[in-house]
Coordinates of N, CA, C and O in Angstrom, one line a residue:
M1 N -20.2 -8.0 -40.7 CA -19.0 -8.7 -40.1 C -19.6 -10.0 -39.6 O -20.6 -10.1 -39.0
N2 N -18.9 -11.1 -39.9 CA -19.3 -12.4 -39.5 C -19.0 -12.7 -38.1 O -18.3 -12.0 -37.4
R3 N -19.6 -13.8 -37.5 CA -19.4 -14.1 -36.1 C -18.0 -14.4 -35.7 O -17.5 -14.0 -34.7
L4 N -17.2 -15.0 -36.6 CA -15.8 -15.4 -36.3 C -15.0 -14.1 -36.2 O -14.2 -13.9 -35.3
A5 N -15.3 -13.1 -37.1 CA -14.5 -11.8 -37.0 C -14.9 -11.1 -35.8 O -14.1 -10.4 -35.1
L6 N -16.2 -11.1 -35.4 CA -16.7 -10.4 -34.2 C -16.0 -11.0 -33.0 O -15.5 -10.3 -32.0
A7 N -15.9 -12.3 -32.9 CA -15.3 -13.0 -31.8 C -13.8 -12.7 -31.7 O -13.3 -12.5 -30.6
A8 N -13.2 -12.7 -32.8 CA -11.7 -12.3 -32.8 C -11.5 -10.9 -32.3 O -10.6 -10.7 -31.6
R9 N -12.3 -10.0 -32.8 CA -12.2 -8.6 -32.4 C -12.5 -8.5 -30.9 O -11.7 -7.8 -30.2
G10 N -13.5 -9.2 -30.4 CA -13.7 -9.2 -28.9 C -12.6 -9.8 -28.1 O -12.2 -9.2 -27.1
A11 N -12.0 -10.8 -28.6 CA -10.9 -11.5 -27.9 C -9.7 -10.5 -27.9 O -9.0 -10.4 -26.9
A12 N -9.4 -9.8 -29.0 CA -8.3 -8.9 -29.1 C -8.6 -7.7 -28.1 O -7.6 -7.3 -27.4
A13 N -9.7 -7.2 -28.0 CA -10.0 -6.1 -27.1 C -9.9 -6.6 -25.6 O -9.3 -5.8 -24.9
T14 N -10.3 -7.8 -25.4 CA -10.1 -8.3 -24.0 C -8.7 -8.4 -23.6 O -8.2 -8.1 -22.5
A15 N -7.9 -8.9 -24.6 CA -6.4 -9.1 -24.3 C -5.8 -7.8 -24.2 O -4.9 -7.6 -23.3
C16 N -6.1 -6.7 -24.9 CA -5.6 -5.4 -24.7 C -5.9 -4.9 -23.3 O -5.1 -4.2 -22.7
I17 N -7.2 -5.0 -22.9 CA -7.6 -4.6 -21.6 C -6.7 -5.3 -20.5 O -6.3 -4.7 -19.6
A18 N -6.6 -6.6 -20.7 CA -5.8 -7.4 -19.7 C -4.4 -6.9 -19.6 O -3.8 -6.8 -18.5
V19 N -3.7 -6.7 -20.7 CA -2.4 -6.2 -20.8 C -2.3 -4.8 -20.2 O -1.4 -4.6 -19.4
A20 N -3.2 -3.9 -20.5 CA -3.2 -2.6 -19.9 C -3.4 -2.7 -18.4 O -2.8 -1.9 -17.6
G21 N -4.2 -3.6 -17.9 CA -4.4 -3.8 -16.5 C -3.1 -4.2 -15.8 O -2.9 -3.8 -14.6
L22 N -2.2 -4.9 -16.4 CA -1.0 -5.2 -15.8 C -0.1 -4.1 -15.5 O 0.7 -4.0 -14.5
A23 N -0.2 -3.0 -16.3 CA 0.6 -1.8 -16.1 C 0.2 -1.0 -14.8 O 1.0 -0.3 -14.3
V24 N -1.0 -1.2 -14.4 CA -1.5 -0.4 -13.2 C -1.7 -1.4 -12.1 O -2.6 -2.2 -12.0
A25 N -0.7 -1.4 -11.2 CA -0.8 -2.3 -10.0 C -1.6 -1.8 -8.9 O -1.7 -0.6 -8.7
D26 N -2.4 -2.7 -8.3 CA -3.2 -2.3 -7.1 C -2.2 -2.0 -6.0 O -1.1 -2.6 -5.9
P27 N -2.5 -1.1 -5.1 CA -1.6 -0.8 -4.0 C -1.6 -2.0 -3.0 O -2.6 -2.7 -2.9
A28 N -0.5 -2.2 -2.3 CA -0.5 -3.1 -1.2 C -1.3 -2.5 -0.1 O -1.1 -1.3 0.2
V29 N -2.1 -3.2 0.6 CA -3.0 -2.7 1.6 C -2.6 -3.2 3.0 O -2.5 -4.4 3.2
I30 N -2.4 -2.3 3.9 CA -2.1 -2.6 5.3 C -3.3 -2.1 6.1 O -3.6 -0.9 6.1
T31 N -3.9 -3.0 6.8 CA -5.1 -2.6 7.7 C -4.6 -2.2 9.1 O -3.8 -2.9 9.6
I32 N -5.1 -1.1 9.6 CA -4.9 -0.7 10.9 C -6.1 -1.1 11.7 O -7.2 -0.5 11.6
E33 N -5.9 -2.2 12.6 CA -7.1 -2.7 13.3 C -6.6 -3.4 14.6 O -5.6 -4.0 14.6
Q34 N -7.4 -3.2 15.6 CA -7.1 -3.8 16.9 C -5.7 -3.4 17.4 O -4.9 -4.2 17.9
M35 N -5.3 -2.1 17.1 CA -4.1 -1.6 17.6 C -2.9 -2.3 17.0 O -1.8 -2.4 17.7
Q36 N -3.0 -2.7 15.7 CA -1.8 -3.3 15.0 C -1.9 -3.1 13.5 O -3.0 -2.8 13.0
F37 N -0.8 -3.2 12.9 CA -0.7 -3.1 11.4 C -0.8 -4.5 10.9 O 0.0 -5.5 11.3
A38 N -1.7 -4.8 10.0 CA -1.8 -6.2 9.4 C -1.9 -6.1 7.9 O -2.8 -5.4 7.3
P39 N -1.0 -6.7 7.2 CA 0.1 -7.5 7.8 C 1.2 -6.6 8.3 O 1.3 -5.4 7.8
P40 N 2.1 -7.1 9.2 CA 3.1 -6.2 9.8 C 4.2 -6.0 8.8 O 5.0 -5.1 9.0
S41 N 4.3 -6.7 7.7 CA 5.4 -6.6 6.8 C 4.9 -6.8 5.3 O 4.1 -7.7 5.1
V42 N 5.3 -5.9 4.4 CA 4.9 -6.0 3.0 C 6.2 -5.8 2.2 O 7.1 -5.0 2.6
T43 N 6.3 -6.4 1.0 CA 7.4 -6.3 0.1 C 6.8 -5.7 -1.2 O 5.9 -6.3 -1.8
I44 N 7.3 -4.6 -1.7 CA 6.9 -4.0 -2.9 C 8.1 -3.6 -3.7 O 9.3 -3.9 -3.3
H45 N 7.9 -3.0 -4.9 CA 9.0 -2.5 -5.7 C 9.0 -1.0 -5.8 O 7.9 -0.4 -5.6
V46 N 10.1 -0.4 -6.2 CA 10.2 1.0 -6.5 C 9.0 1.4 -7.5 O 8.8 0.7 -8.5
G47 N 8.3 2.4 -7.1 CA 7.1 2.8 -8.0 C 5.8 2.3 -7.5 O 4.8 2.8 -7.9
D48 N 5.8 1.2 -6.6 CA 4.6 0.7 -6.1 C 4.1 1.6 -5.0 O 4.8 2.3 -4.4
T49 N 2.8 1.4 -4.7 CA 2.1 2.2 -3.6 C 1.6 1.2 -2.5 O 1.2 0.1 -2.8
V50 N 1.7 1.7 -1.3 CA 1.2 1.1 -0.1 C 0.1 2.0 0.4 O 0.2 3.2 0.5
M51 N -1.0 1.3 0.8 CA -2.1 2.1 1.4 C -2.5 1.6 2.8 O -2.6 0.4 2.9
W52 N -2.5 2.4 3.8 CA -2.9 2.0 5.1 C -4.3 2.5 5.3 O -4.7 3.6 5.0
V53 N -5.2 1.6 5.8 CA -6.6 1.8 6.0 C -6.9 1.7 7.5 O -6.6 0.6 8.1
N54 N -7.4 2.7 8.1 CA -7.7 2.7 9.6 C -9.0 2.2 9.9 O -10.0 2.8 9.6
R55 N -9.1 1.0 10.4 CA -10.4 0.4 10.8 C -10.6 0.3 12.3 O -11.5 -0.3 12.8
D56 N -9.7 1.1 13.0 CA -9.8 1.2 14.5 C -10.8 2.3 14.8 O -11.2 3.1 13.9
L57 N -11.2 2.4 16.0 CA -12.1 3.5 16.5 C -11.3 4.7 16.9 O -11.9 5.7 17.3
V58 N -10.0 4.7 16.9 CA -9.2 5.8 17.2 C -8.2 6.2 16.1 O -8.0 5.5 15.2
T59 N -7.7 7.5 16.2 CA -6.8 8.0 15.2 C -5.4 7.3 15.3 O -4.9 7.0 16.4
H60 N -4.8 7.1 14.1 CA -3.5 6.5 14.1 C -2.6 7.3 13.2 O -3.0 8.3 12.6
N61 N -1.3 6.9 13.0 CA -0.3 7.5 12.2 C 0.6 6.5 11.7 O 0.8 5.5 12.3
V62 N 1.2 6.8 10.6 CA 2.3 5.9 10.0 C 3.5 6.8 9.9 O 3.5 7.8 9.0
S63 N 4.5 6.5 10.6 CA 5.7 7.4 10.6 C 7.0 6.6 10.5 O 7.3 5.7 11.3
E64 N 7.8 7.0 9.5 CA 9.1 6.3 9.3 C 10.1 7.4 9.3 O 10.3 8.1 8.3
K65 N 10.8 7.6 10.5 CA 11.6 8.8 10.7 C 12.9 8.7 9.9 O 13.4 9.7 9.3
A66 N 13.6 7.5 9.7 CA 14.9 7.5 9.0 C 14.8 7.9 7.5 O 15.7 8.5 7.0
K67 N 13.8 7.4 6.9 CA 13.6 7.7 5.5 C 12.7 8.9 5.1 O 12.5 9.3 4.0
G68 N 11.9 9.4 6.2 CA 11.2 10.6 6.1 C 9.8 10.5 5.6 O 9.4 11.5 4.9
F69 N 9.0 9.5 5.8 CA 7.6 9.6 5.5 C 6.8 9.7 6.8 O 7.1 9.1 7.8
D70 N 5.7 10.4 6.7 CA 4.8 10.6 7.8 C 3.4 10.9 7.3 O 3.2 11.8 6.6
S71 N 2.5 10.1 7.7 CA 1.1 10.2 7.2 C 0.3 11.4 7.8 O -0.7 11.8 7.3
G72 N 0.8 11.9 9.0 CA -0.1 12.8 9.7 C -1.1 11.9 10.4 O -1.1 10.7 10.4
S73 N -2.2 12.5 10.9 CA -3.2 11.7 11.5 C -4.1 11.0 10.5 O -4.5 11.7 9.5
I74 N -4.4 9.7 10.8 CA -5.4 9.0 9.9 C -6.5 8.7 10.8 O -6.5 7.9 11.7
A75 N -7.6 9.4 10.6 CA -8.8 9.2 11.3 C -9.5 7.9 11.1 O -9.2 7.2 10.1
P76 N -10.3 7.4 12.1 CA -11.1 6.2 11.8 C -11.8 6.3 10.5 O -12.3 7.3 10.1
A77 N -11.7 5.1 9.7 CA -12.3 5.0 8.4 C -11.5 5.7 7.3 O -11.8 5.7 6.2
G78 N -10.4 6.4 7.7 CA -9.5 7.1 6.8 C -8.4 6.2 6.2 O -8.2 5.1 6.7
S79 N -7.7 6.7 5.3 CA -6.5 6.0 4.7 C -5.5 7.0 4.3 O -5.7 8.2 4.2
W80 N -4.3 6.4 4.0 CA -3.2 7.2 3.5 C -2.4 6.3 2.6 O -2.2 5.1 2.8
R81 N -1.8 6.9 1.5 CA -1.0 6.2 0.6 C 0.4 6.7 0.5 O 0.7 7.9 0.7
Y82 N 1.4 5.8 0.3 CA 2.8 6.2 0.0 C 3.3 5.4 -1.1 O 3.1 4.2 -1.3
T83 N 3.9 6.1 -2.1 CA 4.5 5.5 -3.2 C 6.0 5.5 -3.1 O 6.7 6.6 -2.8
A84 N 6.6 4.3 -3.1 CA 8.0 4.1 -2.9 C 8.9 4.7 -4.1 O 8.6 4.4 -5.2
T85 N 9.9 5.4 -3.7 CA 10.8 6.1 -4.7 C 12.2 5.5 -4.7 O 12.9 5.7 -5.7
R86 N 12.6 4.8 -3.7 CA 13.9 4.1 -3.6 C 13.9 2.8 -2.8 O 13.1 2.7 -1.9
P87 N 14.8 1.9 -3.1 CA 14.8 0.6 -2.4 C 15.2 0.9 -1.0 O 15.9 1.8 -0.6
G88 N 14.8 -0.1 -0.1 CA 15.3 0.0 1.3 C 14.3 -0.7 2.2 O 13.2 -1.2 1.8
H89 N 14.6 -0.7 3.5 CA 13.7 -1.3 4.5 C 13.2 -0.1 5.3 O 14.0 0.7 5.9
Y90 N 11.9 0.1 5.3 CA 11.2 1.2 5.9 C 10.5 0.7 7.2 O 9.4 0.2 7.1
Y91 N 11.1 0.9 8.3 CA 10.6 0.6 9.6 C 9.7 1.7 10.1 O 10.2 2.8 10.3
Y92 N 8.4 1.4 10.3 CA 7.5 2.5 10.7 C 6.8 2.2 12.0 O 6.7 1.0 12.4
T93 N 6.3 3.2 12.6 CA 5.5 3.1 13.9 C 4.2 4.0 13.8 O 4.2 4.8 12.9
C94 N 3.4 3.9 14.8 CA 2.3 4.9 15.0 C 2.8 5.8 16.1 O 3.2 5.3 17.2
R95 N 3.0 7.1 15.8 CA 3.5 8.0 16.8 C 2.6 8.1 18.0 O 3.1 8.3 19.1
F96 N 1.3 7.8 17.8 CA 0.4 7.8 19.0 C 0.4 6.6 19.8 O 0.1 6.6 21.0
H97 N 0.8 5.5 19.2 CA 0.9 4.2 19.8 C 2.2 3.5 19.4 O 2.2 2.6 18.6
P98 N 3.3 3.8 20.1 CA 4.6 3.4 19.7 C 4.8 1.9 19.7 O 5.7 1.3 19.0
A99 N 3.9 1.1 20.3 CA 4.0 -0.4 20.3 C 3.6 -0.9 18.9 O 3.9 -2.1 18.6
M100 N 2.9 -0.1 18.2 CA 2.5 -0.5 16.8 C 3.6 -0.3 15.9 O 4.1 0.8 15.7
R101 N 4.1 -1.4 15.2 CA 5.2 -1.3 14.3 C 5.0 -2.1 13.1 O 4.3 -3.1 13.1
G102 N 5.7 -1.7 12.0 CA 5.6 -2.5 10.8 C 6.8 -2.2 9.9 O 7.7 -1.3 10.3
I103 N 6.9 -2.9 8.8 CA 8.0 -2.7 7.8 C 7.5 -2.8 6.4 O 6.7 -3.6 6.1
V104 N 8.0 -1.9 5.6 CA 7.8 -2.0 4.2 C 9.2 -2.2 3.5 O 10.1 -1.4 3.8
I105 N 9.3 -3.3 2.8 CA 10.5 -3.6 2.1 C 10.3 -3.2 0.7 O 9.5 -3.7 0.0
V106 N 11.2 -2.3 0.2 CA 11.1 -1.9 -1.2 C 12.3 -2.4 -1.9 O 13.5 -2.1 -1.6
E107 N 12.0 -3.1 -3.0 CA 13.0 -3.8 -3.8 C 13.1 -3.0 -5.2 O 12.2 -2.3 -5.5
P108 N 14.3 -3.1 -5.8 CA 14.4 -2.4 -7.1 C 13.4 -2.9 -8.1 O 12.9 -4.1 -7.9
K109 N 13.1 -2.2 -9.1 CA 12.1 -2.6 -10.1 C 12.6 -3.9 -10.9 O 13.8 -4.1 -11.1

């Protein structure tokens, strides 16, 4: 196979990998640090995932009572993921520290 054919094959493989990568979205990441959620608001689409990462020295929780998700305890250095199944505004708090608040806005696909 000549160099031009090899280069074309390599470019095609790279393009396929890039397109395949678009189908798998990285989760939106919310950091729990210094007794707050950062960022305090994220916007995602149905089917997307949000991941909370606890970088504090104490256990936290992510609880959204109206729509029904609850992480349980998230230990220091731990994380929890939620995949959105329907559009809406999801206002959440930490049950252990009610002053900690955030919102996940889920839009249709």
